[in-house]
PDB file of C-alpha atoms in Angstrom:
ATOM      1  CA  UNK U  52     104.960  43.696  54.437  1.00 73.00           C
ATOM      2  CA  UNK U  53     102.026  46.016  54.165  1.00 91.00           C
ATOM      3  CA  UNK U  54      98.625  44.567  52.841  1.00 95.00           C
ATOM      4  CA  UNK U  55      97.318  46.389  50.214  1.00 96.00           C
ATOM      5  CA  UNK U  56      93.902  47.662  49.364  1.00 96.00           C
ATOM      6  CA  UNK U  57      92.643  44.119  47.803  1.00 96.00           C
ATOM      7  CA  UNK U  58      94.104  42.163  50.749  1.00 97.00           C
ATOM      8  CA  UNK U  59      92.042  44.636  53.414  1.00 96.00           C
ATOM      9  CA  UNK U  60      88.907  44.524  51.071  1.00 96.00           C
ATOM     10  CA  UNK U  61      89.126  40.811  51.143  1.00 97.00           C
ATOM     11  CA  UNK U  62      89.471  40.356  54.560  1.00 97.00           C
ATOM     12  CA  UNK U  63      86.863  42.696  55.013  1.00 95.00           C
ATOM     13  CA  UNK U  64      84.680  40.405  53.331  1.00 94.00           C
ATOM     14  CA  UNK U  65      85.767  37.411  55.992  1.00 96.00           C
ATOM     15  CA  UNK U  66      84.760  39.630  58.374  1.00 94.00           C
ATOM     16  CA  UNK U  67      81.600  40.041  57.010  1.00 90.00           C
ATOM     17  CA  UNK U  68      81.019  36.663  55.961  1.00 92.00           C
ATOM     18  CA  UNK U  69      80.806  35.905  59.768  1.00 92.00           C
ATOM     19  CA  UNK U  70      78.811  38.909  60.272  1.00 85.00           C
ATOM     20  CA  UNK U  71      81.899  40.481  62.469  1.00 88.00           C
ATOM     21  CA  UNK U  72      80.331  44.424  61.666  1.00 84.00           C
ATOM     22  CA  UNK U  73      83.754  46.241  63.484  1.00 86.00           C
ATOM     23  CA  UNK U  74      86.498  44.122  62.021  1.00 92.00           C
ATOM     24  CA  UNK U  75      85.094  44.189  58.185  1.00 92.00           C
ATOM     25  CA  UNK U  76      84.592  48.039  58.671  1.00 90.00           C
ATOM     26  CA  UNK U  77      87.920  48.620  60.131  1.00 92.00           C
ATOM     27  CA  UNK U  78      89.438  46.757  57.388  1.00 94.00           C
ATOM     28  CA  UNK U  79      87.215  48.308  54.806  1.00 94.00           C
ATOM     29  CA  UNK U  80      88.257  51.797  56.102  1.00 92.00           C
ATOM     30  CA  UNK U  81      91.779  50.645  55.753  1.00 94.00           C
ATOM     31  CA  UNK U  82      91.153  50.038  51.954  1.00 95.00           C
ATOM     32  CA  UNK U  83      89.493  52.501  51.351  1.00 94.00           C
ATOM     33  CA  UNK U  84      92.186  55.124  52.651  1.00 94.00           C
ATOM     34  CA  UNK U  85      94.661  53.120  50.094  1.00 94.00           C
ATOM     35  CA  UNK U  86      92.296  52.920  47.249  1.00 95.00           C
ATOM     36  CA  UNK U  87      89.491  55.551  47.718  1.00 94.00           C
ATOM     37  CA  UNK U  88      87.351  54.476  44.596  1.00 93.00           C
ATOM     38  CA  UNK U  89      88.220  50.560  45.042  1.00 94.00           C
ATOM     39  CA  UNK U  90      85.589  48.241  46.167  1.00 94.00           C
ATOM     40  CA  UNK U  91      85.673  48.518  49.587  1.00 94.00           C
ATOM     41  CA  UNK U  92      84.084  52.123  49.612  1.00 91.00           C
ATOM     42  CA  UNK U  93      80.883  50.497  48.477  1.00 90.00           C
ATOM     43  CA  UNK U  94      81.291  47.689  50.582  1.00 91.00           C
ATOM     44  CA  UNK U  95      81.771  50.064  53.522  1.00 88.00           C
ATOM     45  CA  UNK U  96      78.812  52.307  52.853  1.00 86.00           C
ATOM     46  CA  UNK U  97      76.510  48.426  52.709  1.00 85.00           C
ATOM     47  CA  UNK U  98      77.755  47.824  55.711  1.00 82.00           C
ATOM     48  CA  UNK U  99      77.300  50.687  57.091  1.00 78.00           C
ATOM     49  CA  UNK U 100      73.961  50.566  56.071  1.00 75.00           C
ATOM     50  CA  UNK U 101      73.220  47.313  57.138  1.00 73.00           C
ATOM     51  CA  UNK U 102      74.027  48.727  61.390  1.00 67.00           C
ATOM     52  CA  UNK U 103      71.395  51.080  60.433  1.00 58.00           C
ATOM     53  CA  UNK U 104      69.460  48.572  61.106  1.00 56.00           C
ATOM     54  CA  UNK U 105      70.564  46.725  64.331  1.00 54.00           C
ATOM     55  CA  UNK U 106      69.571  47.942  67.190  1.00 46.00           C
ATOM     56  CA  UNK U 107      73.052  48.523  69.194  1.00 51.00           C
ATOM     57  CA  UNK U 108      73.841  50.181  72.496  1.00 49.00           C
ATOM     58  CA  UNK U 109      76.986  52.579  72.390  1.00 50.00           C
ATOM     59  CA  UNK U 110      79.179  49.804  74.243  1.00 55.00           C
ATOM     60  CA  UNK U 111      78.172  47.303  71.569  1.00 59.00           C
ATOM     61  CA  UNK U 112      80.740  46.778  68.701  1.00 61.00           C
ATOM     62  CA  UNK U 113      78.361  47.765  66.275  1.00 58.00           C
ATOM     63  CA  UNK U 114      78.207  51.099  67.934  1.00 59.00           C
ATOM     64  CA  UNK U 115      81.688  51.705  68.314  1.00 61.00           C
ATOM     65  CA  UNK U 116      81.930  51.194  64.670  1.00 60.00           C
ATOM     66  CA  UNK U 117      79.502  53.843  63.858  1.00 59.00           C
ATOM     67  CA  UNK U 118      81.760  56.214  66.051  1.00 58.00           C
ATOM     68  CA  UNK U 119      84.193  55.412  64.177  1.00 58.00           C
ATOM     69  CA  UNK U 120      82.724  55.899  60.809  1.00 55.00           C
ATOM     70  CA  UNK U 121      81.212  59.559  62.193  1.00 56.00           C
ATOM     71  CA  UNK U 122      84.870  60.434  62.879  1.00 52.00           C
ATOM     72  CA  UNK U 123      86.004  60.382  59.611  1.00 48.00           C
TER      73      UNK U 123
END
């Protein structure tokens, strides 16, 4: 019962909706590796861009996230 790109993007966007940075990135790199030029890359580069500006220590979720995005 794998979820497939839309179902990740969209629960992405729950994430998001709450302002949850790590889960809707995490799911938007799980699109995104199903569907490379689906939604969820753009989503995931707004996102992204919107931890840019938070200010976030490297134990914070937010900067996990970012480590995780460098990784790739």
């Amino acid at each position: 019962n794998e979820l497939s790109d839309k179902d990740w993007y969209d629960k992405g966007n729950e994430y998001r909706s709450r302002q949850d940075w790590k889960h809707a990135l995490e799911c938007y790199m799980r699109a995104e590796l199903l569907n490379p030029d689906g939604p969820a890359k753009c989503a995931r580069q707004m996102t992204e861009d919107i931890g840019l500006f938070i200010v976030a220590d490297d134990d914070s979720d937010v900067g996990r996230a970012a480590s995780l995005l460098r990784a790739i």
